[in-house]
XYZ file of C-alpha atoms in Angstrom:
701
model
C 87.583 153.867 10.001
C 89.758 152.842 12.911
C 88.657 154.523 16.059
C 90.454 155.146 19.345
C 88.572 157.314 21.783
C 90.177 158.678 24.920
C 93.300 160.605 23.997
C 93.371 161.919 27.552
C 94.337 158.455 28.830
C 97.970 157.420 29.075
C 99.387 155.563 26.066
C 102.554 153.548 25.655
C 105.487 155.096 23.850
C 106.457 153.499 20.580
C 109.421 151.177 20.408
C 112.190 152.100 18.028
C 111.501 150.449 14.664
C 113.906 148.011 13.080
C 116.732 149.703 11.204
C 116.167 149.323 7.482
C 118.960 148.050 5.295
C 121.333 150.858 4.365
C 119.729 153.333 6.782
C 121.755 154.782 9.636
C 120.509 154.437 13.171
C 120.609 158.200 13.675
C 118.262 158.660 10.730
C 115.660 157.012 12.923
C 116.502 159.140 15.934
C 116.382 162.719 14.724
C 116.928 162.933 10.972
C 120.232 163.769 9.346
C 121.634 167.073 8.209
C 121.138 168.038 4.623
C 117.523 166.980 4.335
C 114.338 167.809 6.188
C 112.061 165.005 7.376
C 108.386 165.889 7.473
C 107.099 167.548 10.590
C 105.535 164.886 12.835
C 102.464 166.960 13.692
C 99.514 164.756 14.481
C 101.253 161.772 12.898
C 103.559 161.743 15.924
C 100.674 160.988 18.264
C 100.456 157.501 19.641
C 97.324 155.426 19.770
C 95.999 151.928 19.376
C 94.077 152.986 16.251
C 91.088 150.870 17.122
C 92.933 147.554 17.451
C 92.894 147.545 21.244
C 90.585 148.997 23.882
C 91.527 152.262 25.525
C 93.750 152.011 28.557
C 92.082 152.009 31.996
C 91.903 155.258 33.881
C 95.085 156.123 35.729
C 94.748 156.540 39.521
C 94.149 160.050 40.833
C 95.707 161.111 44.138
C 93.876 163.809 46.116
C 95.322 165.093 49.390
C 93.400 167.380 51.740
C 93.606 170.985 50.584
C 95.853 170.184 47.624
C 95.338 169.823 43.898
C 94.634 166.245 42.744
C 97.529 164.619 40.899
C 97.585 161.906 38.256
C 99.759 159.200 39.783
C 101.423 158.132 36.527
C 102.244 161.613 35.242
C 102.455 163.684 38.414
C 100.437 166.316 36.556
C 97.628 168.232 38.252
C 94.170 167.076 37.241
C 92.173 169.735 35.420
C 88.669 170.046 34.052
C 87.158 172.242 31.343
C 83.824 173.843 32.294
C 81.010 173.582 29.778
C 79.134 176.761 28.751
C 76.647 178.238 31.246
C 78.010 176.230 34.173
C 78.267 177.326 37.790
C 80.492 176.776 40.809
C 78.453 175.980 43.928
C 79.346 176.454 47.568
C 78.372 172.841 48.349
C 77.482 169.647 46.492
C 74.001 170.924 45.847
C 72.840 172.441 42.553
C 70.674 174.984 44.342
C 70.644 178.395 42.566
C 70.858 180.029 45.983
C 74.201 178.303 46.541
C 75.946 179.523 43.396
C 79.346 180.895 44.302
C 80.575 181.709 40.755
C 77.933 182.002 38.047
C 78.548 181.253 34.391
C 82.170 180.148 34.689
C 84.288 180.945 31.565
C 83.794 178.060 29.159
C 86.667 175.623 28.631
C 89.100 177.625 30.762
C 90.958 174.940 32.772
C 90.225 174.633 36.480
C 92.259 172.637 38.985
C 90.588 169.699 40.746
C 90.939 169.402 44.537
C 88.493 166.599 45.198
C 86.164 164.162 43.376
C 83.024 162.882 45.044
C 80.427 160.241 44.016
C 81.669 160.118 40.411
C 79.908 157.837 37.947
C 81.201 158.395 34.417
C 79.667 155.255 32.903
C 77.116 157.329 30.993
C 79.201 159.818 29.041
C 76.111 161.785 28.042
C 74.981 162.258 31.631
C 77.811 161.684 34.148
C 77.050 161.914 37.847
C 79.031 163.244 40.772
C 80.959 166.340 41.774
C 84.361 167.985 41.396
C 85.775 170.443 43.883
C 87.593 172.974 41.711
C 89.711 176.119 41.882
C 91.012 178.712 39.469
C 94.500 178.442 40.993
C 96.508 175.785 42.791
C 96.310 177.804 46.015
C 92.709 177.089 47.006
C 89.413 175.635 45.848
C 86.537 177.923 44.870
C 83.692 175.428 45.228
C 81.966 172.470 43.576
C 80.903 171.720 40.000
C 78.666 168.975 38.712
C 80.342 166.259 36.650
C 77.852 166.911 33.847
C 79.142 170.488 33.640
C 82.821 169.691 33.048
C 85.167 167.672 30.847
C 88.265 166.069 32.316
C 91.415 167.162 30.488
C 94.154 164.704 31.403
C 97.047 165.761 29.161
C 97.877 169.280 28.150
C 97.579 168.459 24.459
C 95.955 170.934 22.132
C 96.054 171.857 18.471
C 96.818 175.104 16.689
C 95.894 176.354 13.249
C 98.632 176.080 10.641
C 99.594 179.024 8.461
C 96.822 178.959 5.831
C 98.846 180.319 2.913
C 97.591 182.843 0.385
C 94.016 183.530 -0.712
C 94.317 181.598 -3.976
C 96.621 178.638 -3.382
C 96.276 178.404 0.409
C 94.206 175.924 2.365
C 90.570 176.313 3.355
C 89.597 177.251 6.927
C 88.814 174.492 9.411
C 85.091 173.699 9.621
C 83.761 172.709 13.066
C 80.975 170.140 13.059
C 78.341 169.740 15.759
C 78.307 165.962 15.573
C 80.911 163.288 14.933
C 78.646 161.481 12.476
C 78.317 164.526 10.223
C 82.083 164.914 9.886
C 82.705 161.162 9.568
C 80.068 160.925 6.848
C 81.718 163.743 4.923
C 85.202 162.211 5.221
C 83.882 158.809 4.097
C 82.122 160.278 1.068
C 83.691 159.475 -2.305
C 83.198 163.135 -3.272
C 84.451 164.658 -0.018
C 85.993 167.634 -1.827
C 82.793 168.406 -3.730
C 80.625 168.256 -0.635
C 83.118 170.396 1.295
C 83.110 173.040 -1.451
C 79.316 173.174 -1.196
C 79.586 173.833 2.550
C 82.058 176.675 1.987
C 79.820 178.196 -0.718
C 76.850 178.119 1.637
C 78.867 179.877 4.350
C 80.071 182.489 1.844
C 76.450 183.084 0.873
C 75.540 183.688 4.504
C 73.570 180.446 4.794
C 75.446 178.480 7.474
C 74.871 174.698 7.160
C 73.076 173.187 10.121
C 75.796 170.587 10.751
C 78.599 173.200 10.955
C 78.652 175.002 14.287
C 81.606 177.303 13.629
C 84.679 177.906 11.501
C 88.276 179.030 11.748
C 88.566 182.597 10.431
C 89.793 182.999 6.869
C 92.593 185.096 8.334
C 95.494 183.480 10.142
C 95.419 183.444 13.930
C 98.942 182.647 15.141
C 98.859 180.957 18.556
C 102.301 182.354 19.432
C 100.924 185.902 19.026
C 97.205 185.581 19.838
C 96.865 182.836 22.404
C 93.863 180.522 22.214
C 93.192 177.018 23.501
C 91.951 174.084 21.413
C 92.250 171.072 23.765
C 91.906 167.611 22.210
C 89.113 165.692 23.941
C 88.763 162.655 21.675
C 90.151 161.538 18.346
C 89.796 158.955 15.637
C 92.274 157.920 12.994
C 91.369 157.344 9.373
C 93.098 157.338 6.004
C 92.491 159.647 3.085
C 94.141 158.680 -0.197
C 96.519 156.405 1.716
C 97.621 159.147 4.113
C 96.883 159.150 7.859
C 94.369 161.763 8.980
C 92.506 162.330 12.223
C 89.075 163.422 13.294
C 89.372 165.393 16.528
C 86.854 166.489 19.084
C 88.125 169.794 20.433
C 86.981 172.482 22.798
C 87.702 176.122 21.991
C 88.552 178.900 24.437
C 90.236 182.302 24.409
C 91.588 183.438 27.803
C 89.860 186.589 28.969
C 87.037 186.365 26.408
C 83.486 185.045 26.722
C 80.611 184.076 24.455
C 80.054 181.247 21.994
C 81.350 182.048 18.499
C 79.077 180.175 16.137
C 78.127 180.753 12.519
C 74.641 181.623 13.803
C 76.159 184.712 15.463
C 76.213 187.423 12.799
C 79.183 189.316 14.244
C 81.424 186.266 14.391
C 80.247 184.966 11.022
C 81.126 188.236 9.307
C 84.610 188.544 10.799
C 85.367 184.871 10.086
C 84.509 185.400 6.408
C 86.736 188.464 5.897
C 89.100 187.642 3.039
C 92.645 186.604 3.890
C 94.064 189.413 1.740
C 91.729 191.961 0.198
C 93.632 194.111 -2.276
C 92.931 197.828 -2.049
C 90.947 197.392 1.163
C 94.167 196.322 2.880
C 96.169 199.493 2.421
C 97.669 199.924 5.853
C 99.115 203.285 6.789
C 100.979 201.765 9.749
C 102.721 198.971 7.831
C 106.499 198.648 8.358
C 109.179 196.188 7.290
C 112.528 195.076 8.720
C 115.036 193.526 6.292
C 118.186 191.848 7.620
C 120.928 190.768 5.204
C 122.891 187.649 6.158
C 126.054 187.534 4.053
C 128.985 185.159 3.727
C 132.237 187.161 4.060
C 134.739 184.418 3.349
C 137.209 184.655 0.471
C 135.823 185.456 -2.997
C 132.738 187.177 -1.547
C 133.934 190.809 -1.790
C 132.347 191.465 -5.222
C 128.987 190.287 -3.887
C 129.324 192.465 -0.785
C 129.923 195.446 -3.079
C 126.945 194.597 -5.278
C 124.716 194.198 -2.238
C 125.813 197.670 -1.147
C 124.884 199.006 -4.577
C 121.494 197.303 -4.385
C 120.852 198.958 -1.011
C 121.826 202.302 -2.537
C 119.383 201.556 -5.336
C 116.733 200.991 -2.705
C 117.373 204.419 -1.227
C 117.136 205.988 -4.693
C 113.905 204.257 -5.607
C 112.113 204.578 -2.286
C 113.569 207.594 -0.474
C 110.493 208.298 1.609
C 109.704 204.644 2.258
C 113.167 203.754 3.522
C 113.236 206.808 5.776
C 109.851 206.215 7.368
C 108.874 202.558 7.094
C 111.891 200.343 6.455
C 114.817 199.445 8.657
C 117.779 197.283 7.722
C 120.113 194.919 9.515
C 123.368 193.237 8.567
C 124.886 190.004 9.880
C 127.980 188.436 8.332
C 129.400 184.969 8.862
C 132.580 183.062 8.144
C 133.662 179.878 9.907
C 134.538 178.638 13.379
C 137.306 180.748 14.897
C 138.058 177.932 17.333
C 139.288 175.970 14.338
C 140.618 178.922 12.306
C 141.406 181.844 14.664
C 142.719 183.996 11.803
C 139.156 184.464 10.520
C 138.601 187.001 13.356
C 134.930 186.099 13.832
C 132.446 183.362 13.075
C 129.447 185.722 13.004
C 129.126 189.458 13.506
C 126.055 191.643 13.873
C 126.909 195.036 12.363
C 123.554 196.545 13.349
C 122.781 196.030 17.063
C 119.893 198.359 16.284
C 118.372 198.325 12.824
C 119.359 201.265 10.610
C 118.174 203.169 7.529
C 119.357 202.339 4.022
C 122.013 205.080 3.894
C 123.656 203.859 7.105
C 123.629 200.281 5.910
C 125.231 201.264 2.591
C 127.959 203.145 4.478
C 128.787 200.142 6.643
C 128.932 197.888 3.608
C 131.279 200.421 2.003
C 133.514 201.302 4.938
C 133.563 198.361 7.349
C 132.511 195.029 5.881
C 135.261 193.149 4.080
C 135.714 189.586 2.925
C 138.537 187.780 4.679
C 141.691 186.733 2.857
C 142.085 183.719 5.145
C 141.055 180.376 3.721
C 138.889 177.757 5.441
C 139.690 174.114 6.080
C 136.848 172.991 3.837
C 134.303 174.504 1.485
C 131.387 174.615 3.918
C 130.905 177.731 6.078
C 128.831 178.671 9.139
C 125.608 179.573 7.349
C 123.488 178.251 10.208
C 125.343 180.416 12.710
C 124.722 183.482 10.544
C 120.982 182.818 10.423
C 120.928 182.081 14.161
C 122.614 185.416 14.938
C 120.281 187.289 12.588
C 117.261 185.783 14.336
C 118.334 187.656 17.465
C 118.135 191.038 15.714
C 116.257 193.864 17.403
C 113.133 193.429 15.291
C 110.534 196.149 15.690
C 107.198 195.199 17.183
C 104.567 194.941 14.480
C 106.954 195.167 11.531
C 107.019 192.500 8.831
C 110.299 190.618 9.200
C 112.521 189.427 6.362
C 115.996 187.937 5.979
C 117.988 187.879 2.753
C 120.608 185.129 2.925
C 123.525 185.363 0.468
C 126.142 182.624 0.282
C 128.021 180.285 -2.019
C 128.591 177.291 0.278
C 126.716 174.810 2.405
C 126.710 174.942 6.186
C 128.448 172.463 8.435
C 125.883 169.873 9.537
C 124.822 169.270 13.097
C 127.581 167.430 14.954
C 130.418 168.764 12.775
C 133.329 170.219 14.788
C 132.934 173.550 12.982
C 129.166 173.786 13.596
C 129.162 176.265 16.486
C 125.399 176.375 17.145
C 124.468 172.686 17.182
C 121.561 173.602 14.907
C 120.625 172.751 11.357
C 118.108 173.992 8.816
C 115.266 172.104 10.524
C 115.905 173.666 13.934
C 116.304 177.147 12.463
C 113.199 176.832 10.297
C 111.116 176.196 13.409
C 112.625 179.274 15.052
C 112.044 181.401 11.942
C 108.386 180.376 11.949
C 107.933 181.086 15.654
C 109.533 184.512 15.222
C 107.492 185.217 12.055
C 110.678 185.845 10.070
C 110.548 185.118 6.334
C 113.817 184.194 4.640
C 114.806 184.591 0.990
C 117.912 182.618 -0.003
C 120.276 183.597 -2.820
C 122.612 180.710 -3.625
C 125.754 181.592 -5.579
C 126.710 178.596 -7.705
C 130.466 178.355 -8.164
C 131.137 175.947 -11.056
C 134.361 174.916 -9.331
C 132.409 173.499 -6.360
C 129.643 171.519 -8.007
C 129.976 168.751 -5.424
C 128.753 171.189 -2.741
C 125.645 172.320 -4.634
C 123.514 169.228 -3.791
C 124.382 169.752 -0.106
C 123.787 173.501 0.056
C 120.614 173.678 -2.011
C 118.395 171.550 0.320
C 119.692 173.556 3.293
C 118.948 176.893 1.614
C 115.568 175.704 0.326
C 114.422 174.505 3.726
C 115.491 177.728 5.418
C 113.604 179.647 2.717
C 110.439 177.529 2.854
C 107.413 179.764 2.381
C 104.944 179.432 5.256
C 101.564 178.143 4.209
C 102.836 176.549 0.985
C 103.229 172.857 0.283
C 106.796 172.654 -1.003
C 107.570 176.140 -2.256
C 110.698 178.024 -1.218
C 111.893 181.592 -1.660
C 115.112 180.234 -3.131
C 116.961 181.618 -6.135
C 120.319 180.561 -7.492
C 122.709 182.393 -9.792
C 126.064 181.723 -11.459
C 128.729 183.076 -9.122
C 130.690 184.431 -12.105
C 127.763 186.322 -13.613
C 127.971 189.650 -11.786
C 125.151 191.192 -13.811
C 122.790 188.345 -12.987
C 123.582 188.529 -9.264
C 123.095 192.283 -9.122
C 119.768 191.974 -10.919
C 118.675 189.279 -8.471
C 119.640 191.057 -5.236
C 118.165 194.295 -6.593
C 114.897 192.530 -7.435
C 114.636 190.882 -4.012
C 115.470 193.897 -1.832
C 113.614 196.476 -3.878
C 110.813 194.058 -4.681
C 109.915 193.671 -1.012
C 109.841 197.443 -0.516
C 107.821 197.994 -3.681
C 105.187 195.612 -2.321
C 105.296 197.481 0.975
C 104.643 200.741 -0.881
C 101.707 199.254 -2.763
C 100.155 197.665 0.330
C 100.610 200.799 2.415
C 98.984 202.954 -0.279
C 102.035 205.181 -0.654
C 102.712 207.316 -3.712
C 104.510 205.735 -6.638
C 108.240 205.129 -6.062
C 110.611 207.909 -7.043
C 111.569 207.488 -10.694
C 115.214 207.516 -11.737
C 116.102 207.169 -15.393
C 119.495 205.668 -14.520
C 117.930 202.782 -12.583
C 116.992 199.655 -14.559
C 113.369 198.496 -14.460
C 112.564 196.356 -11.424
C 112.047 192.695 -12.243
C 109.091 190.949 -10.621
C 110.060 187.703 -8.871
C 107.469 185.060 -8.033
C 109.486 184.059 -4.966
C 109.275 187.637 -3.624
C 105.537 187.772 -4.330
C 104.912 184.561 -2.413
C 107.177 185.527 0.483
C 105.485 188.903 0.831
C 102.061 187.304 0.684
C 102.924 184.867 3.502
C 104.142 187.736 5.706
C 101.104 189.876 4.903
C 98.732 187.020 5.769
C 100.344 186.855 9.215
C 100.127 190.616 9.646
C 96.475 190.907 8.635
C 95.594 187.917 10.788
C 96.238 190.001 13.887
C 92.785 191.520 13.443
C 91.054 188.115 13.411
C 89.535 186.394 16.440
C 89.517 182.592 16.830
C 86.248 180.882 17.787
C 85.606 180.216 21.472
C 83.223 178.539 23.883
C 82.241 175.611 21.658
C 82.855 171.858 21.458
C 83.089 170.487 17.938
C 84.556 167.825 15.653
C 87.216 168.821 13.112
C 89.525 167.174 10.579
C 93.252 167.833 10.877
C 93.480 168.208 7.067
C 91.982 170.556 4.498
C 88.576 169.125 3.580
C 89.071 170.026 -0.091
C 92.793 169.312 -0.421
C 93.599 166.723 2.290
C 97.305 166.852 1.502
C 97.362 170.215 3.314
C 97.660 169.970 7.101
C 95.219 172.288 8.863
C 96.127 171.642 12.514
C 99.373 171.067 14.413
C 99.687 169.426 17.822
C 101.203 171.336 20.731
C 101.605 170.691 24.420
C 101.118 173.347 27.076
C 104.127 173.569 29.370
C 104.830 175.755 32.360
C 108.229 177.338 32.973
C 108.804 174.803 35.733
C 108.113 171.909 33.362
C 110.326 173.355 30.656
C 113.108 173.884 33.173
C 112.868 170.322 34.508
C 112.941 168.967 30.949
C 116.027 171.044 30.178
C 117.810 169.827 33.320
C 117.082 166.199 32.445
C 118.285 166.566 28.855
C 121.428 168.315 30.048
C 122.206 165.259 32.157
C 121.587 163.001 29.162
C 124.102 165.006 27.120
C 126.670 164.809 29.928
C 126.154 161.043 30.075
C 126.614 160.699 26.316
C 129.858 162.650 26.492
C 131.131 160.705 29.524
C 130.311 157.367 27.916
C 132.218 158.398 24.801
C 135.308 159.412 26.788
C 135.359 156.557 29.309
C 134.046 153.830 26.951
C 131.375 153.070 29.556
C 127.888 151.897 28.760
C 125.332 154.654 28.358
C 123.265 153.812 31.451
C 126.405 153.427 33.550
C 127.459 156.921 32.541
C 123.938 158.233 33.083
C 123.871 156.815 36.597
C 127.169 158.479 37.471
C 125.903 161.813 36.168
C 122.326 161.744 37.415
C 122.099 159.310 40.309
C 122.490 161.847 43.097
C 119.753 164.062 41.616
C 117.139 161.308 41.467
C 114.772 160.146 44.153
C 115.181 156.525 43.018
C 118.610 156.164 41.369
C 118.157 152.370 41.239
C 115.621 152.935 38.420
C 118.514 153.854 36.135
C 120.122 150.458 36.457
C 116.850 148.594 35.948
C 115.572 150.599 32.987
C 115.434 149.098 29.506
C 115.558 152.474 27.792
C 115.771 156.191 28.547
C 111.999 156.460 28.947
C 112.103 153.937 31.792
C 114.787 155.652 33.835
C 112.467 158.113 35.566
C 114.960 160.844 34.732
C 112.761 162.746 32.325
C 109.734 164.616 33.676
C 106.680 162.420 34.067
C 104.556 164.631 31.832
C 106.836 163.847 28.843
C 106.443 160.102 29.277
C 102.681 160.450 29.636
C 102.178 162.159 26.296
C 100.876 159.856 23.564
C 103.454 160.723 20.937
C 106.327 158.847 19.335
C 109.820 159.739 20.492
C 112.649 157.536 19.343
C 115.197 159.254 21.588
C 113.271 158.005 24.615
C 113.927 154.471 23.330
C 117.700 154.938 23.590
C 119.367 152.035 25.420
C 122.826 150.510 25.890
C 122.600 148.280 22.833
C 121.532 151.134 20.594
C 124.262 153.400 21.956
C 126.915 150.719 21.444
C 125.895 150.286 17.789
C 126.230 153.989 16.976
C 129.299 155.402 15.278
C 131.251 158.292 16.778
C 129.691 160.641 14.246
C 126.174 159.431 15.064
C 126.760 159.928 18.783
C 128.066 163.412 18.135
C 125.022 164.291 16.049
C 122.729 163.001 18.796
C 124.494 165.190 21.351
C 124.162 168.234 19.122
C 120.486 167.493 18.484
C 119.782 167.571 22.209
C 121.963 170.646 22.704
C 120.002 172.440 19.986
C 116.763 171.719 21.847
C 118.293 173.011 25.067
C 119.202 176.240 23.309
C 115.653 176.541 22.002
C 114.247 176.006 25.511
C 116.493 178.787 26.782
C 115.324 181.149 24.052
C 111.657 180.346 24.726
C 112.089 180.844 28.465
C 113.582 184.305 27.890
C 110.725 185.508 25.683
C 108.598 187.492 28.096
C 105.696 187.985 25.684
C 105.597 184.307 24.674
C 104.100 183.094 27.978
C 100.373 183.295 28.664
C 97.972 183.016 31.577
C 95.155 180.511 31.169
C 93.210 182.306 33.895
C 93.623 185.867 35.124
C 94.380 184.607 38.622
C 97.283 182.379 37.546
C 100.620 183.120 39.153
C 103.754 183.600 37.064
C 104.882 180.013 37.643
C 101.615 178.743 36.155
C 101.944 180.686 32.907
C 102.096 178.402 29.881
C 103.709 178.208 26.457
C 102.228 176.220 23.515
C 105.286 174.097 22.743
C 105.250 172.410 19.350
C 105.795 168.646 19.436
C 108.898 169.108 17.279
C 110.601 170.748 20.272
C 110.188 167.686 22.481
C 113.042 165.162 22.822
């Protein structure tokens, strides 16, 4: 194994790799429209992988009465208290001088001062930290042996585990690095891991396993927890990079170590992901939003969708009245390019409605346009983006049914009005817990568009927790019977599964209605949504330090952990302001034929403390324009390597796509900032400005 300990230390950003023959430069920047590169996850983290020693400790600046700052990153220095630790009034571990007893484990504290530190013996460090729960003032002193320095706000989150049969296994948390490393190095890693899971299922927790992720999914964007990365080591499993991570575990506002020795935690962690009849939930609801292309030739499909909704009302009268609400978003093309289209997207249901109301609107109001487009592609991405902003009900399972016969304009195209593509929207669908089923109408007269549209539709319809499976179905656009059967099976299939799960009576029978076809794609989509819903009752482990693998121990191809970075609103805002200036510079350079850095200096120079850094920088990372915390993170970012030579070599289309990529991130930052419930307090005493959001690495520039 190649080992690199000390993730908390600053690491150099990767240089942009050489451009392979036949590969566009932009492919190496952000990925191109029409295909989805793999999520970077932990593979995006930088490191020396054991070939070089860890970097020396960055200087810490501590001013009287103020929080200590890391000089290189300008981030406040924080520590994570170990279990059963105390804050003392003075630098004296006298029980009589305890100011705060039994500080919450692994809840970050700000450092105001460091005295007499000697960290040469990691097992028994000496010295003291003056700490505080807020930036405003210090609370007292903690011994160095009682805390862990946490330099970067990197943490991991559990991935969606998938279903109970084909999904991944829960993360096992090992007491000691050597136990996990020995397992990973074993030729029969999968067999040994299965034995550990069997022992846990039998109630006989293995000595080397301190705790375990619950079988049920705990979504960090809904149930906030903290898994800071303390150390890590890279290895390879079957030729694929994997990482062993030492993590701490904390849940704000909760106390007590959750180990497999604790009966209460062990029992809740072992509760099955989905448990058949035991999971009949009387409070279960579902929201279903249709996203429909209303360009020319789509009127028959609009009518058949209306009939399918009417079929839903006939089959499930009580269900659709009480439990199900519907939405409708239609899309066409850019009205800036073709004003006669009247709209690019329209939300016909500002508030979600019942099935009868939806059928009426499909009958009376929604019509396909008679105006033609400039090309075959439409604004599919804009339709999905608008539908994401629907007034979803709290607690309801959320579904979209996308119906279209054409691809969407890629990022950077003049008719792409959102600046987003299927990759951007898939991230937003996941964060919003919205599950999309795509119905692709295949027009035999447009076969050249099918290879473009299908990857877009498939990626949008990717089933959470699966390896490569999508809720994607295609049908001949001239086979009306086949389309009606498909839309009927999708819409009614979701509600039938709702009825079964909720323990409702059998659906109302109607001899005139054809039998409902069972679709595997609907089964898998429902299962993924139900796993999320049932996971709300699970509690993640807390107050432990352990070693974990970022992959499934039995099936290492499945990623078990994703990397995130905690950002405050202030940090997100400063990042957005910097990226906005980068976009302005890209646009100005394109118009004036200036070099990129020359344009960047004209746009940003007055806003910078040291504008001369722009002229001396070799790449965007060296300009000092972007927030220091971004440059301190040990992850690969090719955009930060942008320089004059690279910009000069890009085509007009590549520059446009780069602009749209950054604009899409800016739009995502805005949406995150406006989500009131998405921001969390690490400590109860934190002010609003110190609230944090677990930003996925994919959202970084």
